[in-house]
Amino acid sequence: MTTRLGAFALKSGRFITIEGGEGAGKTTLIQELEQRMSASGIAVVTTREPGGIAIAEQIRGVILDSRNTSMDGRTEALLYAAARRQHLVEKVIPALEQGAVVICDRFIDSSLAYQGFARGLGMEAVWEINRFAIGDTMPDLTLWMDIEPEEGLKRIHKDDARELNRLDLEGLKFHKKVRAGYEQVYGQYPNRIVRINAGAEPNVVAQQAIAAVEHGLKGFFATDVKL
Ligand code: TMP
């Protein structure tokens, strides 16, 4: 299917995911990318995991409720996969079918890094349940917003507007493992994942990310995108 979008001819959508530990600046980056893409006439849909649609937001509430301290690791992994499935079917796939660029805050790499590695469930086990959840829908491009866990946690604790959730409240040791998990996933998918130094100055971070997205969209539109 080819959709006309301003000056661009689009064959089908593009799926971009933004990953990283807490306080890496994903939300700010997504807003920036959305604004630049819209200004360039690109149909863009931004969303997040877990959540993005009503059922998945309800599941998010259960997973992240700081009172749910007794939640088992496998239960947690299954709930993330369930939320992912519903979100994919209800929102991501329809938008991709319409030719949009979908930018999603977190996707399967979060489960691999947090549940597979940091929780110790094993990457393969987490892959298994996610394969069932997502089928063959994988991101075309992933930006890994990499930041020192100490710095990321400092940022979220300084942000008064942010309510700390069950995973935010895990200790530094856990968040260091999350980073090591991302490192492993990155090693497995060096072509899909671009590592961004999220500890740099905000404008430098944005420039790195924009360059990666422009590169990732090469050949997708009839003319190269300049964001
Ligand atoms: P957020 O703070 O980026 O909105 O994400 C919510 C939390 O959920 C964050 O601590 C990361 C965690 N998470 C996982 O552990 N596994 C997953 O698969 C996803 C999508 C998020």
PDB file of N, CA and C in Angstrom, residues 5 11 33 43-45 53 81 84 88 91 108 122 162 172 183 191 197 205 207 214 216 226:
ATOM      1  N   LEU A   5       1.885  11.385   1.459  1.00  0.00           N
ATOM      2  CA  LEU A   5       1.972  12.220   2.666  1.00  0.00           C
ATOM      3  C   LEU A   5       2.773  13.447   2.308  1.00  0.00           C
ATOM      4  N   LYS A  11       5.450   3.524   1.639  1.00  0.00           N
ATOM      5  CA  LYS A  11       4.982   2.177   1.303  1.00  0.00           C
ATOM      6  C   LYS A  11       4.198   1.572   2.469  1.00  0.00           C
ATOM      7  N   LEU A  33      10.895  14.750  18.733  1.00  0.00           N
ATOM      8  CA  LEU A  33      10.810  14.043  17.447  1.00  0.00           C
ATOM      9  C   LEU A  33       9.425  14.197  16.832  1.00  0.00           C
ATOM     10  N   ALA A  43       3.225  11.801   8.971  1.00  0.00           N
ATOM     11  CA  ALA A  43       2.179  11.312   9.880  1.00  0.00           C
ATOM     12  C   ALA A  43       2.870  10.517  10.981  1.00  0.00           C
ATOM     13  N   VAL A  44       2.797  11.031  12.202  1.00  0.00           N
ATOM     14  CA  VAL A  44       3.503  10.384  13.306  1.00  0.00           C
ATOM     15  C   VAL A  44       2.531  10.093  14.452  1.00  0.00           C
ATOM     16  N   VAL A  45       2.701   8.925  15.045  1.00  0.00           N
ATOM     17  CA  VAL A  45       1.887   8.533  16.204  1.00  0.00           C
ATOM     18  C   VAL A  45       2.865   8.255  17.336  1.00  0.00           C
ATOM     19  N   ILE A  53      -3.131   2.578  25.367  1.00  0.00           N
ATOM     20  CA  ILE A  53      -4.579   2.381  25.122  1.00  0.00           C
ATOM     21  C   ILE A  53      -5.193   1.944  26.454  1.00  0.00           C
ATOM     22  N   ALA A  81       3.968  -8.395  28.787  1.00  0.00           N
ATOM     23  CA  ALA A  81       3.726  -8.988  27.467  1.00  0.00           C
ATOM     24  C   ALA A  81       2.247  -8.853  27.080  1.00  0.00           C
ATOM     25  N   ARG A  84       1.598  -5.368  26.077  1.00  0.00           N
ATOM     26  CA  ARG A  84       2.253  -5.162  24.760  1.00  0.00           C
ATOM     27  C   ARG A  84       1.377  -5.684  23.637  1.00  0.00           C
ATOM     28  N   LEU A  88      -0.269  -3.399  20.734  1.00  0.00           N
ATOM     29  CA  LEU A  88       0.167  -3.642  19.358  1.00  0.00           C
ATOM     30  C   LEU A  88      -1.045  -3.816  18.434  1.00  0.00           C
ATOM     31  N   LYS A  91      -3.382  -0.425  18.572  1.00  0.00           N
ATOM     32  CA  LYS A  91      -2.866   0.899  18.186  1.00  0.00           C
ATOM     33  C   LYS A  91      -1.681   0.866  17.224  1.00  0.00           C
ATOM     34  N   ILE A 108       9.914  -4.377  23.398  1.00  0.00           N
ATOM     35  CA  ILE A 108      10.428  -5.654  23.894  1.00  0.00           C
ATOM     36  C   ILE A 108      11.801  -5.561  24.575  1.00  0.00           C
ATOM     37  N   GLY A 122      15.919 -14.642  32.623  1.00  0.00           N
ATOM     38  CA  GLY A 122      16.593 -15.214  31.443  1.00  0.00           C
ATOM     39  C   GLY A 122      16.049 -14.603  30.167  1.00  0.00           C
ATOM     40  N   ARG A 162       7.039  13.905  39.005  1.00  0.00           N
ATOM     41  CA  ARG A 162       7.010  12.478  38.694  1.00  0.00           C
ATOM     42  C   ARG A 162       6.697  11.646  39.943  1.00  0.00           C
ATOM     43  N   LEU A 172      19.818   0.953  43.369  1.00  0.00           N
ATOM     44  CA  LEU A 172      20.817   1.233  42.334  1.00  0.00           C
ATOM     45  C   LEU A 172      21.343  -0.053  41.693  1.00  0.00           C
ATOM     46  N   GLU A 183      22.960  -3.425  27.500  1.00  0.00           N
ATOM     47  CA  GLU A 183      24.254  -3.627  26.838  1.00  0.00           C
ATOM     48  C   GLU A 183      24.229  -4.954  26.064  1.00  0.00           C
ATOM     49  N   ASN A 191      22.518  -3.612  14.474  1.00  0.00           N
ATOM     50  CA  ASN A 191      22.000  -2.917  13.293  1.00  0.00           C
ATOM     51  C   ASN A 191      20.696  -2.179  13.577  1.00  0.00           C
ATOM     52  N   ASN A 197      24.223   8.783  23.759  1.00  0.00           N
ATOM     53  CA  ASN A 197      24.756   9.189  25.062  1.00  0.00           C
ATOM     54  C   ASN A 197      23.779  10.170  25.707  1.00  0.00           C
ATOM     55  N   VAL A 205      22.138  15.607  22.864  1.00  0.00           N
ATOM     56  CA  VAL A 205      21.344  14.366  22.867  1.00  0.00           C
ATOM     57  C   VAL A 205      20.334  14.415  21.717  1.00  0.00           C
ATOM     58  N   GLN A 207      20.420  16.175  19.023  1.00  0.00           N
ATOM     59  CA  GLN A 207      21.080  16.108  17.704  1.00  0.00           C
ATOM     60  C   GLN A 207      21.476  14.682  17.335  1.00  0.00           C
ATOM     61  N   GLU A 214      16.959  10.311  11.156  1.00  0.00           N
ATOM     62  CA  GLU A 214      17.073  10.669   9.729  1.00  0.00           C
ATOM     63  C   GLU A 214      17.733   9.526   8.963  1.00  0.00           C
ATOM     64  N   GLY A 216      17.846   6.388   9.894  1.00  0.00           N
ATOM     65  CA  GLY A 216      16.950   5.220   9.934  1.00  0.00           C
ATOM     66  C   GLY A 216      15.817   5.318   8.925  1.00  0.00           C
ATOM     67  N   LYS A 226      14.720  15.585   6.472  1.00  0.00           N
ATOM     68  CA  LYS A 226      15.564  16.491   7.271  1.00  0.00           C
ATOM     69  C   LYS A 226      14.682  16.973   8.407  1.00  0.00           C
TER      70      LYS A 226
END
